[in-house]
Short mmCIF file of C-alpha atoms and ligand atoms in Angstrom, two decimals:
data_model
loop_
_atom_site.label_atom_id
_atom_site.label_comp_id
_atom_site.label_asym_id
_atom_site.label_seq_id
_atom_site.Cartn_x
_atom_site.Cartn_y
_atom_site.Cartn_z
CA MET A 92 -33.47 -2.09 -8.61
CA THR A 93 -33.52 0.41 -11.39
CA VAL A 94 -35.26 3.74 -11.21
CA HIS A 95 -38.63 3.72 -12.92
CA PHE A 96 -40.08 6.83 -14.54
CA PRO A 97 -43.77 6.35 -15.39
CA PHE A 98 -43.52 8.28 -18.65
CA GLN A 99 -46.61 9.02 -20.72
CA ASN A 100 -45.29 11.28 -23.45
CA THR A 101 -47.45 13.40 -25.71
CA TYR A 102 -45.24 16.18 -27.07
CA ALA A 103 -42.87 13.68 -28.69
CA ALA A 104 -45.88 12.34 -30.63
CA LEU A 105 -46.47 15.72 -32.31
CA PRO A 106 -45.20 16.28 -35.87
CA ALA A 107 -41.46 16.00 -36.40
CA ASN A 108 -40.96 19.74 -37.01
CA PHE A 109 -41.99 20.47 -33.39
CA PHE A 110 -38.66 19.26 -32.01
CA ALA A 111 -35.38 17.52 -32.69
CA ARG A 112 -34.77 14.06 -31.31
CA VAL A 113 -31.46 14.21 -29.46
CA ALA A 114 -29.96 12.31 -26.59
CA PRO A 115 -28.16 14.02 -23.70
CA THR A 116 -24.37 14.04 -23.92
CA PRO A 117 -22.96 12.00 -21.02
CA VAL A 118 -21.01 13.93 -18.42
CA ALA A 119 -17.75 12.75 -16.85
CA SER A 120 -18.67 11.90 -13.28
CA PRO A 121 -22.09 12.95 -12.09
CA ARG A 122 -22.60 13.62 -8.41
CA LEU A 123 -26.03 14.37 -7.01
CA ILE A 124 -25.85 17.47 -4.86
CA LYS A 125 -29.57 17.95 -4.32
CA LEU A 126 -32.60 15.78 -4.76
CA ASN A 127 -36.03 17.25 -4.12
CA ARG A 128 -37.51 14.26 -2.34
CA PRO A 129 -41.05 15.59 -1.78
CA LEU A 130 -41.27 16.55 -5.45
CA ALA A 131 -39.95 13.15 -6.52
CA LEU A 132 -42.71 11.47 -4.52
CA HIS A 133 -45.27 13.84 -5.98
CA LEU A 134 -44.17 12.78 -9.46
CA GLY A 135 -44.48 9.10 -8.64
CA LEU A 136 -40.70 8.60 -8.50
CA ASP A 137 -38.88 6.71 -5.78
CA PRO A 138 -36.57 9.17 -4.00
CA ASP A 139 -34.52 6.39 -2.39
CA LEU A 140 -33.77 4.85 -5.75
CA LEU A 141 -33.00 8.24 -7.29
CA ASP A 142 -30.61 9.07 -4.46
CA SER A 143 -27.98 6.72 -5.86
CA PRO A 144 -25.16 6.61 -8.41
CA GLU A 145 -27.69 5.41 -10.96
CA GLY A 146 -29.99 8.30 -10.07
CA ALA A 147 -27.12 10.75 -10.54
CA GLU A 148 -26.45 9.26 -13.96
CA ILE A 149 -30.09 9.63 -14.98
CA LEU A 150 -30.43 13.14 -13.56
CA SER A 151 -27.34 14.27 -15.45
CA GLY A 152 -28.31 12.66 -18.74
CA LYS A 153 -25.59 10.04 -18.63
CA ARG A 154 -28.15 7.24 -18.60
CA LEU A 155 -31.61 7.30 -20.14
CA PRO A 156 -34.44 5.87 -18.08
CA ASP A 157 -36.80 3.44 -19.82
CA GLY A 158 -39.57 5.20 -21.66
CA ALA A 159 -37.69 8.48 -22.11
CA GLU A 160 -38.03 10.03 -25.58
CA PRO A 161 -35.44 12.78 -25.41
CA ILE A 162 -36.22 15.83 -27.52
CA ALA A 163 -35.13 19.44 -27.83
CA MET A 164 -38.19 21.62 -28.41
CA ALA A 165 -38.33 24.12 -31.25
CA TYR A 166 -39.26 27.71 -30.47
CA ALA A 167 -38.62 31.25 -31.60
CA GLY A 168 -38.88 34.45 -29.59
CA HIS A 169 -38.60 38.17 -29.20
CA GLN A 170 -35.48 38.85 -27.19
CA PHE A 171 -35.49 42.41 -25.81
CA GLY A 172 -37.98 43.28 -28.54
CA HIS A 173 -36.03 41.73 -31.43
CA PHE A 174 -37.47 38.73 -33.17
CA VAL A 175 -35.30 35.63 -33.51
CA PRO A 176 -37.08 33.07 -35.73
CA GLN A 177 -35.23 30.12 -34.27
CA LEU A 178 -34.08 29.65 -30.70
CA GLY A 179 -35.18 26.29 -29.33
CA ASP A 180 -33.76 24.19 -26.51
CA GLY A 181 -30.07 24.78 -27.02
CA ARG A 182 -29.03 23.24 -23.74
CA ALA A 183 -32.13 21.54 -22.47
CA ILE A 184 -33.58 18.16 -23.31
CA LEU A 185 -37.07 17.00 -22.46
CA LEU A 186 -36.96 13.42 -21.23
CA GLY A 187 -40.71 12.96 -21.18
CA GLU A 188 -43.91 13.56 -19.25
CA VAL A 189 -45.34 11.95 -16.13
CA ILE A 190 -48.69 12.39 -14.41
CA ASP A 191 -48.24 13.69 -10.87
CA ARG A 192 -50.22 12.79 -7.75
CA ASP A 193 -52.69 15.58 -8.53
CA GLY A 194 -53.32 14.12 -11.97
CA VAL A 195 -51.40 16.94 -13.65
CA ARG A 196 -49.09 16.13 -16.55
CA ARG A 197 -45.52 17.33 -15.90
CA ASP A 198 -42.53 17.68 -18.18
CA ILE A 199 -39.25 16.34 -16.87
CA GLN A 200 -36.43 18.21 -18.54
CA LEU A 201 -32.66 18.26 -18.12
CA LYS A 202 -31.03 21.66 -18.39
CA GLY A 203 -27.31 21.68 -19.15
CA SER A 204 -27.38 18.21 -20.70
CA GLY A 205 -25.34 18.96 -23.80
CA PRO A 206 -25.69 20.44 -27.26
CA THR A 207 -28.73 20.04 -29.49
CA PRO A 208 -29.44 21.01 -33.09
CA PHE A 209 -30.74 24.28 -31.61
CA SER A 210 -27.48 25.25 -29.88
CA ARG A 211 -25.92 27.87 -32.04
CA ARG A 212 -23.11 29.30 -30.05
CA GLY A 213 -23.31 27.78 -26.60
CA ASP A 214 -21.91 24.48 -25.40
CA GLY A 215 -25.25 23.11 -24.22
CA ARG A 216 -23.97 23.09 -20.67
CA ALA A 217 -24.80 24.97 -17.49
CA ALA A 218 -22.60 26.24 -14.69
CA LEU A 219 -23.21 25.33 -11.08
CA GLY A 220 -24.11 28.89 -10.03
CA PRO A 221 -27.09 29.40 -12.35
CA VAL A 222 -28.28 25.85 -11.63
CA LEU A 223 -28.34 26.52 -7.89
CA ARG A 224 -29.93 29.93 -8.45
CA GLU A 225 -32.76 28.36 -10.44
CA TYR A 226 -33.15 25.60 -7.85
CA ILE A 227 -33.36 28.08 -4.97
CA VAL A 228 -35.60 30.64 -6.60
CA SER A 229 -38.03 28.25 -8.30
CA GLU A 230 -38.54 26.28 -5.09
CA ALA A 231 -38.92 29.52 -3.12
CA MET A 232 -41.56 30.69 -5.60
CA PHE A 233 -43.40 27.40 -5.14
CA ALA A 234 -43.36 27.81 -1.36
CA LEU A 235 -44.63 31.37 -1.82
CA GLY A 236 -47.61 29.96 -3.68
CA ILE A 237 -46.68 31.36 -7.08
CA PRO A 238 -47.12 29.27 -10.23
CA THR A 239 -43.67 28.15 -11.29
CA THR A 240 -41.60 25.44 -12.85
CA ARG A 241 -39.89 23.39 -10.19
CA SER A 242 -36.54 21.78 -9.56
CA LEU A 243 -36.24 18.06 -9.00
CA ALA A 244 -32.48 17.79 -8.75
CA ALA A 245 -29.10 19.42 -9.18
CA VAL A 246 -26.16 17.30 -10.24
CA MET A 247 -22.52 18.29 -10.51
CA SER A 248 -21.22 17.06 -13.84
CA GLY A 249 -17.60 16.59 -12.82
CA GLU A 250 -16.68 18.73 -15.83
CA SER A 251 -15.78 22.37 -16.15
CA VAL A 252 -17.60 24.85 -18.33
CA ILE A 253 -15.88 27.81 -19.85
CA ARG A 254 -17.59 31.15 -19.27
CA GLU A 255 -15.62 34.27 -18.35
CA THR A 256 -13.65 31.83 -16.26
CA MET A 257 -13.66 28.06 -15.79
CA LEU A 258 -16.60 27.06 -13.64
CA PRO A 259 -17.89 23.78 -12.30
CA GLY A 260 -20.57 22.35 -14.56
CA ALA A 261 -23.96 21.11 -13.41
CA VAL A 262 -27.29 19.83 -14.68
CA LEU A 263 -30.69 20.88 -13.35
CA THR A 264 -33.74 18.67 -13.64
CA ARG A 265 -36.64 20.99 -14.28
CA VAL A 266 -40.28 20.06 -13.88
CA ALA A 267 -42.96 22.11 -15.64
CA ALA A 268 -46.64 21.94 -16.49
CA SER A 269 -45.15 22.20 -19.96
CA HIS A 270 -42.31 23.98 -21.69
CA ILE A 271 -44.57 25.50 -24.33
CA ARG A 272 -43.90 29.20 -24.65
CA VAL A 273 -45.30 32.17 -26.55
CA GLY A 274 -42.18 31.62 -28.65
CA THR A 275 -43.31 28.10 -29.53
CA PHE A 276 -46.32 29.60 -31.32
CA GLN A 277 -44.08 32.23 -32.89
CA TYR A 278 -41.83 29.54 -34.35
CA PHE A 279 -44.65 28.18 -36.51
CA ALA A 280 -46.34 31.52 -37.16
CA ALA A 281 -43.06 32.90 -38.51
CA ARG A 282 -43.02 30.00 -40.98
CA GLU A 283 -46.65 30.67 -41.90
CA ASP A 284 -47.38 27.09 -40.89
CA THR A 285 -50.99 27.57 -39.81
CA ASP A 286 -51.59 23.84 -39.50
CA ALA A 287 -48.80 23.62 -36.94
CA VAL A 288 -50.13 26.64 -35.03
CA ARG A 289 -53.53 24.95 -34.88
CA ARG A 290 -52.01 21.64 -33.84
CA LEU A 291 -50.05 23.36 -31.08
CA ALA A 292 -53.12 25.30 -29.92
CA ASP A 293 -55.13 22.08 -29.76
CA HIS A 294 -52.36 20.40 -27.79
CA VAL A 295 -52.25 23.34 -25.36
CA ILE A 296 -56.02 23.35 -24.91
CA GLU A 297 -56.06 19.65 -24.18
CA ARG A 298 -53.18 19.91 -21.79
CA HIS A 299 -53.66 23.21 -19.98
CA TYR A 300 -57.19 24.42 -20.69
CA PRO A 301 -59.29 21.26 -21.17
CA ARG A 302 -62.51 23.06 -20.33
CA LEU A 303 -62.17 25.06 -23.55
CA ALA A 304 -62.19 21.97 -25.75
CA ASP A 305 -65.87 22.30 -26.58
CA HIS A 306 -65.93 26.08 -26.65
CA ALA A 307 -67.53 27.49 -29.79
CA ARG A 308 -64.60 29.87 -30.25
CA ARG A 309 -61.90 27.73 -28.67
CA TYR A 310 -58.88 29.67 -29.98
CA HIS A 311 -60.28 33.01 -28.87
CA ALA A 312 -61.03 31.42 -25.51
CA LEU A 313 -57.48 30.08 -25.38
CA LEU A 314 -56.01 33.55 -25.83
CA GLU A 315 -58.30 34.91 -23.15
CA ALA A 316 -57.35 32.09 -20.77
CA VAL A 317 -53.61 32.61 -21.27
CA ILE A 318 -54.10 36.33 -20.71
CA GLY A 319 -55.95 35.58 -17.48
CA ARG A 320 -53.15 33.38 -16.16
CA GLN A 321 -50.42 35.84 -17.12
CA ALA A 322 -52.30 38.76 -15.56
CA ASP A 323 -52.61 36.82 -12.35
CA LEU A 324 -48.98 35.67 -12.44
CA ILE A 325 -47.50 39.12 -12.97
CA ALA A 326 -49.67 40.55 -10.18
CA ARG A 327 -48.27 37.88 -7.88
CA TRP A 328 -44.73 38.70 -8.91
CA LEU A 329 -45.29 42.32 -7.96
CA HIS A 330 -46.82 41.35 -4.61
CA ILE A 331 -43.62 39.67 -3.51
CA GLY A 332 -41.13 42.00 -5.18
CA PHE A 333 -39.99 39.61 -7.90
CA ILE A 334 -38.20 40.77 -11.03
CA HIS A 335 -37.93 38.11 -13.73
CA GLY A 336 -35.16 39.90 -15.55
CA VAL A 337 -35.61 38.43 -19.05
CA MET A 338 -39.30 38.53 -19.95
CA ASN A 339 -38.69 37.61 -23.56
CA THR A 340 -41.52 35.84 -25.40
CA ASP A 341 -39.51 32.62 -25.31
CA ASN A 342 -39.46 32.90 -21.52
CA THR A 343 -43.24 33.35 -21.26
CA SER A 344 -45.01 30.11 -20.48
CA ILE A 345 -48.38 29.30 -22.04
CA SER A 346 -49.41 27.44 -18.88
CA GLY A 347 -48.94 30.56 -16.75
CA GLU A 348 -45.96 29.34 -14.76
CA THR A 349 -42.90 31.41 -14.03
CA ILE A 350 -40.19 29.94 -16.25
CA ASP A 351 -36.51 30.44 -17.05
CA TYR A 352 -34.84 31.82 -13.98
CA GLY A 353 -31.80 33.66 -15.26
CA PRO A 354 -30.80 37.02 -13.84
CA CYS A 355 -33.97 37.19 -11.75
CA ALA A 356 -33.93 38.94 -8.40
CA PHE A 357 -36.09 40.13 -5.53
CA LEU A 358 -36.37 43.72 -4.43
CA ASP A 359 -34.71 44.62 -1.19
CA HIS A 360 -35.74 48.28 -0.76
CA TYR A 361 -38.78 49.22 -2.77
CA ASP A 362 -37.91 50.87 -6.06
CA PRO A 363 -40.43 50.41 -8.87
CA GLY A 364 -37.80 51.21 -11.49
CA GLN A 365 -35.40 48.58 -10.19
CA VAL A 366 -33.45 46.53 -12.74
CA PHE A 367 -30.86 43.94 -11.74
CA SER A 368 -30.08 42.10 -14.95
CA SER A 369 -26.75 43.05 -16.47
CA ILE A 370 -28.15 42.48 -19.97
CA ASP A 371 -31.16 44.77 -19.46
CA GLU A 372 -29.45 48.04 -20.21
CA MET A 373 -32.61 49.91 -21.14
CA GLY A 374 -34.63 48.83 -18.12
CA ARG A 375 -37.15 47.10 -20.39
CA TYR A 376 -37.81 44.47 -17.76
CA ALA A 377 -37.76 46.71 -14.68
CA TYR A 378 -39.98 45.71 -11.75
CA ALA A 379 -42.88 48.01 -12.52
CA ASN A 380 -42.65 47.47 -16.29
CA GLN A 381 -43.52 43.80 -16.02
CA PRO A 382 -47.30 44.12 -16.55
CA ARG A 383 -46.78 46.23 -19.67
CA ILE A 384 -44.26 43.74 -21.04
CA ALA A 385 -46.56 40.81 -20.31
CA LEU A 386 -49.22 42.49 -22.43
CA TRP A 387 -46.66 43.09 -25.16
CA ASN A 388 -45.74 39.40 -25.11
CA LEU A 389 -49.39 38.35 -25.14
CA THR A 390 -49.94 40.60 -28.14
CA ARG A 391 -47.25 38.59 -29.94
CA LEU A 392 -49.18 35.42 -29.02
CA ALA A 393 -52.40 36.95 -30.36
CA GLU A 394 -50.65 37.70 -33.66
CA CYS A 395 -49.77 34.02 -34.00
CA LEU A 396 -53.39 33.00 -33.43
CA LEU A 397 -54.93 35.43 -35.96
CA PRO A 398 -55.24 32.83 -38.76
CA LEU A 399 -57.19 30.62 -36.36
CA PHE A 400 -59.60 33.41 -35.46
CA SER A 401 -60.91 34.23 -38.91
CA ASP A 402 -59.98 34.07 -42.58
CA ASP A 403 -60.77 37.74 -42.68
CA GLN A 404 -57.62 39.28 -41.26
CA GLU A 405 -59.19 42.58 -40.29
CA LYS A 406 -61.90 40.81 -38.41
CA ALA A 407 -59.31 38.60 -36.71
CA ILE A 408 -57.29 41.63 -35.62
CA ALA A 409 -60.37 43.36 -34.21
CA GLN A 410 -61.23 40.23 -32.24
CA ALA A 411 -57.68 39.89 -30.93
CA GLN A 412 -57.63 43.53 -29.86
CA GLU A 413 -60.87 43.11 -27.97
CA ILE A 414 -59.52 40.10 -26.10
CA LEU A 415 -56.18 41.77 -25.36
CA GLY A 416 -58.15 44.72 -24.03
CA VAL A 417 -59.15 42.74 -20.96
CA PHE A 418 -55.57 42.39 -19.74
CA PRO A 419 -55.36 45.75 -17.93
CA GLU A 420 -58.60 45.11 -16.03
CA LYS A 421 -57.62 41.58 -15.11
CA PHE A 422 -54.17 42.59 -14.02
CA THR A 423 -55.37 45.60 -12.04
CA ALA A 424 -58.07 43.59 -10.27
CA ALA A 425 -55.56 40.92 -9.22
CA TYR A 426 -52.90 43.46 -8.30
CA GLN A 427 -55.22 45.63 -6.19
CA ALA A 428 -56.82 42.67 -4.44
CA GLY A 429 -53.39 41.39 -3.46
CA LEU A 430 -52.27 44.79 -2.23
CA ARG A 431 -55.39 45.15 -0.10
CA ALA A 432 -54.60 41.80 1.49
CA LYS A 433 -51.00 42.88 2.05
CA ILE A 434 -52.12 45.81 4.22
CA GLY A 435 -54.66 43.65 6.02
CA LEU A 436 -57.94 44.85 4.54
CA PHE A 437 -60.79 42.39 4.55
CA THR A 438 -63.22 44.66 2.70
CA THR A 439 -63.07 46.99 -0.29
CA ARG A 440 -63.72 50.70 0.05
CA ASP A 441 -63.24 53.79 -2.02
CA GLY A 442 -59.87 55.21 -1.14
CA ASP A 443 -58.18 51.84 -0.55
CA GLU A 444 -56.16 52.07 -3.73
CA ALA A 445 -54.91 55.51 -2.78
CA LEU A 446 -54.08 54.26 0.70
CA VAL A 447 -51.88 51.46 -0.65
CA GLN A 448 -50.32 53.66 -3.29
CA ASP A 449 -49.39 56.23 -0.66
CA LEU A 450 -47.65 53.55 1.36
CA LEU A 451 -45.73 52.39 -1.71
CA LYS A 452 -44.81 55.99 -2.47
CA ALA A 453 -43.51 56.50 1.05
CA MET A 454 -41.61 53.21 0.81
CA ALA A 455 -39.98 54.26 -2.45
CA GLU A 456 -39.06 57.68 -1.09
CA GLY A 457 -37.89 56.23 2.20
CA LYS A 458 -36.04 53.29 0.59
CA ALA A 459 -37.93 50.95 2.89
CA ASP A 460 -37.33 47.24 2.53
CA PHE A 461 -40.27 45.83 0.54
CA THR A 462 -40.57 42.47 2.27
CA LEU A 463 -39.92 43.65 5.81
CA THR A 464 -42.29 46.61 5.59
CA PHE A 465 -45.28 44.40 4.84
CA ARG A 466 -44.23 41.64 7.21
CA ARG A 467 -43.76 44.02 10.11
CA LEU A 468 -46.96 45.83 9.26
CA GLY A 469 -48.68 42.59 10.25
CA ASP A 470 -47.11 42.88 13.68
CA ALA A 471 -48.18 46.51 13.84
CA ALA A 472 -51.73 45.35 13.11
CA LEU A 473 -51.53 43.16 16.20
CA ASP A 474 -50.23 45.91 18.42
CA ALA A 475 -49.40 49.54 17.71
CA ALA A 476 -46.43 49.09 20.02
CA ASN A 477 -44.81 47.31 17.07
CA ASP A 478 -45.01 50.39 14.84
CA GLY A 479 -41.45 51.28 15.71
CA LYS A 480 -40.16 48.22 13.87
CA VAL A 481 -41.88 49.38 10.70
CA ARG A 482 -41.02 53.07 10.90
CA ALA A 483 -37.36 52.20 11.44
CA LEU A 484 -37.30 50.88 7.88
CA PHE A 485 -38.02 54.33 6.41
CA ALA A 486 -35.36 56.94 5.78
CA ASP A 487 -37.95 59.44 6.99
CA PRO A 488 -39.91 57.61 9.70
CA ALA A 489 -42.40 60.49 9.96
CA ALA A 490 -43.70 59.60 6.50
CA PHE A 491 -44.71 56.22 7.86
CA ASP A 492 -46.34 57.71 10.97
CA GLU A 493 -48.61 59.86 8.88
CA TRP A 494 -49.62 56.91 6.73
CA ALA A 495 -50.05 54.59 9.71
CA ALA A 496 -52.57 56.95 11.29
CA ARG A 497 -54.75 56.78 8.17
CA TRP A 498 -54.35 53.00 7.97
CA ARG A 499 -55.34 52.52 11.63
CA LYS A 500 -58.49 54.52 11.04
CA ARG A 501 -59.35 52.38 8.03
CA ILE A 502 -58.80 49.00 9.71
CA ALA A 503 -60.67 50.10 12.84
CA ASP A 504 -63.84 50.05 10.73
CA GLU A 505 -63.55 46.31 10.20
CA PRO A 506 -64.72 43.80 12.81
CA GLN A 507 -61.72 41.45 12.66
CA SER A 508 -59.56 41.18 15.77
CA PRO A 509 -55.95 42.35 15.70
CA ALA A 510 -54.78 38.73 15.92
CA GLU A 511 -56.96 37.72 13.00
CA ARG A 512 -55.63 40.59 10.93
CA GLN A 513 -52.02 39.77 11.77
CA ALA A 514 -52.55 36.13 10.82
CA ALA A 515 -54.14 37.08 7.51
CA MET A 516 -51.31 39.49 6.73
CA HIS A 517 -48.60 37.03 7.71
CA ALA A 518 -50.20 34.49 5.39
CA VAL A 519 -49.58 36.75 2.37
CA ASN A 520 -46.52 38.74 3.40
CA PRO A 521 -43.50 36.44 3.61
CA ALA A 522 -40.82 36.78 6.24
CA PHE A 523 -38.29 35.08 3.98
CA ILE A 524 -37.54 35.61 0.31
CA PRO A 525 -34.45 34.47 -1.61
CA ARG A 526 -32.48 37.63 -1.12
CA ASN A 527 -29.84 38.24 -3.75
CA HIS A 528 -26.93 38.51 -1.34
CA ARG A 529 -27.87 35.18 0.22
CA ILE A 530 -28.01 33.47 -3.15
CA GLU A 531 -24.63 34.89 -4.09
CA ALA A 532 -23.11 33.71 -0.81
CA VAL A 533 -24.56 30.23 -1.25
CA ILE A 534 -23.20 29.96 -4.79
CA THR A 535 -19.75 31.16 -3.77
CA ALA A 536 -19.63 28.53 -1.03
CA ALA A 537 -20.92 25.77 -3.34
CA VAL A 538 -18.33 26.57 -6.00
CA ALA A 539 -15.77 26.12 -3.22
CA ASN A 540 -17.33 22.71 -2.47
CA ASP A 541 -19.40 23.70 0.56
CA THR A 542 -23.10 23.05 -0.05
CA ALA A 543 -24.17 23.42 3.59
CA PRO A 544 -25.25 27.08 3.11
CA PHE A 545 -27.31 26.02 0.08
CA GLU A 546 -29.05 23.34 2.12
CA GLU A 547 -29.81 25.78 4.90
CA LEU A 548 -31.18 28.42 2.55
CA ILE A 549 -33.46 25.84 0.94
CA LYS A 550 -34.73 24.93 4.40
CA VAL A 551 -35.46 28.56 5.31
CA LEU A 552 -37.26 29.29 2.06
CA ALA A 553 -39.44 26.19 2.23
CA LYS A 554 -41.58 27.92 4.88
CA PRO A 555 -41.50 31.59 3.93
CA PHE A 556 -44.53 32.65 5.95
CA GLU A 557 -43.37 31.29 9.33
CA ASP A 558 -41.29 33.40 11.66
CA ARG A 559 -38.53 31.12 12.85
CA SER A 560 -36.19 32.69 15.35
CA GLU A 561 -33.32 30.34 14.52
CA PHE A 562 -33.30 31.77 10.98
CA ALA A 563 -34.03 35.39 11.92
CA GLU A 564 -30.95 36.72 10.16
CA TYR A 565 -32.19 35.39 6.83
CA ALA A 566 -34.97 37.97 6.95
CA ASN A 567 -32.51 40.84 7.00
CA PRO A 568 -31.76 43.01 3.99
CA PRO A 569 -28.13 43.11 2.86
CA LYS A 570 -25.66 45.30 4.67
CA PRO A 571 -24.32 47.99 2.35
CA GLU A 572 -21.22 45.93 1.57
CA GLU A 573 -23.35 42.84 0.83
CA ARG A 574 -25.71 44.54 -1.59
CA VAL A 575 -26.03 42.92 -5.02
CA CYS A 576 -26.67 45.53 -7.67
CA GLN A 577 -26.48 43.36 -10.76
CA THR A 578 -27.33 39.81 -11.68
CA PHE A 579 -25.96 37.85 -14.60
CA CYS A 580 -27.42 35.24 -16.89
CA GLY A 581 -24.17 33.32 -16.66
CA THR A 582 -25.63 30.56 -18.81
P1 LIG B 654 -32.18 31.63 -22.08
O1 LIG B 654 -31.35 32.84 -21.93
O2 LIG B 654 -31.81 30.52 -21.14
O3 LIG B 654 -33.65 31.90 -22.08
O4 LIG B 654 -31.82 31.03 -23.51
C1 LIG B 654 -32.01 31.71 -24.72
C2 LIG B 654 -31.59 30.80 -25.85
O5 LIG B 654 -30.18 30.54 -25.82
C3 LIG B 654 -32.26 29.44 -25.85
O6 LIG B 654 -32.46 29.06 -27.18
C4 LIG B 654 -31.23 28.57 -25.16
O7 LIG B 654 -31.37 27.21 -25.49
C5 LIG B 654 -29.93 29.14 -25.71
N1 LIG B 654 -28.81 28.90 -24.80
C6 LIG B 654 -28.58 29.48 -23.61
N2 LIG B 654 -27.46 29.00 -23.05
C7 LIG B 654 -26.95 28.08 -23.88
C8 LIG B 654 -25.80 27.23 -23.87
N3 LIG B 654 -24.94 27.21 -22.84
N4 LIG B 654 -25.62 26.40 -24.92
C9 LIG B 654 -26.47 26.40 -25.96
N5 LIG B 654 -27.56 27.18 -26.04
C10 LIG B 654 -27.81 28.01 -25.02
MG1 LIG B 655 -35.20 30.85 -22.10
#
């Protein structure tokens, strides 16, 4: 039996300047190291058939499944603030689209599948480490309830890639609501191809925002909708301590999913200025800068849409500014609501924002672990006898005591029982996140041919909100000697 992909492609039917038709370059000897079976089922694929030598060939690009129309998508982008008029999929190839069990159209893309007309310098390949990192973090984000691209499979290519050293090569199969980015709009806007911008906007509306199709000002409504999804997404990132690392406009998805996991990382101790990425020397994409950068990226999207707003450019700019003006409110509302939930508040009161901010301030000053502080605070909500576990996380435990007294007074005004409050807090404050030192350890083992630690980490992160005693050590922050201070793109 051959593997059947129920492709129903739409992007490949767009005008020829939207992409380059290019087939994956076969790899030497593909070996499947991970298949995401639940995701395969969700996409209408047969996991048993995929889990085979033929499946490994397909998931590495060595064999094309029937119905695939392989393309490399064109896009541009601002990288660290500098505009590059042509980037495009330089090492990724979209095989096609399928409709998942929820009726949502999903791209199936191979990453690391060989050069394309858009590869300028690189070899079109990916190393095992970054492939596993993306697999781990994207699936962890999914389990955390955050919009994200997903990972269907990781395949070893049987070839080496040359980076700073020789590394084992691999291919990731990425699944996304779409791979359309702010940079996709920029590609056509930079060429003053307004017809293409309109065509792309119509495609995006149909695919991601179908309710806007009959809107009187559909392109204005589109901008507003994308802003809404990005505001919500970035708030969610901050709630779990996620740092994307490379928030370039080409890494900003129009559908509102987290996309392009490169040097991303999670906070251990809370530090709003934290930067991990080795290429982010100016701290442009630091943890707390992410909302500001999202707005900057959305402003670049708005610029692309101006010709669709009005023939009168000044009018169009005024309209765009008005729409962009809603971002801070939308972001702040989502951010504050999430923070209230993190400290177990069921109601909203004056002073709540200050209460949360004072905790964050104490956490920053006390270098308290971000994830553990909130998780253990849930246990403290159940029983004040658990306070000790929280205060132990602070360099100056007295700072926590002072805050905890105010917090107890505030929650005492709400009717919920301690058990109810703990349950609500544990449902939003994960016990397990993909900690950087764990990811590094897993990659090191996998490069040395041991994928058991990878498998175990995937298992832990699949249920991030459940305390599981057998995995207790995975909740721990790194020991000083394990701490990861920098992450690398390592493409
Ligand atoms: P990224 O850093 O993955 O967001 O990629 C930025 C740009 O560089 C995109 O146009 C990629 O397709 C391209 N790129 C990254 N790595 C490679 C590679 N190994 N070979 C060819 N192009 C690459
Ligand atoms: Mg990218």
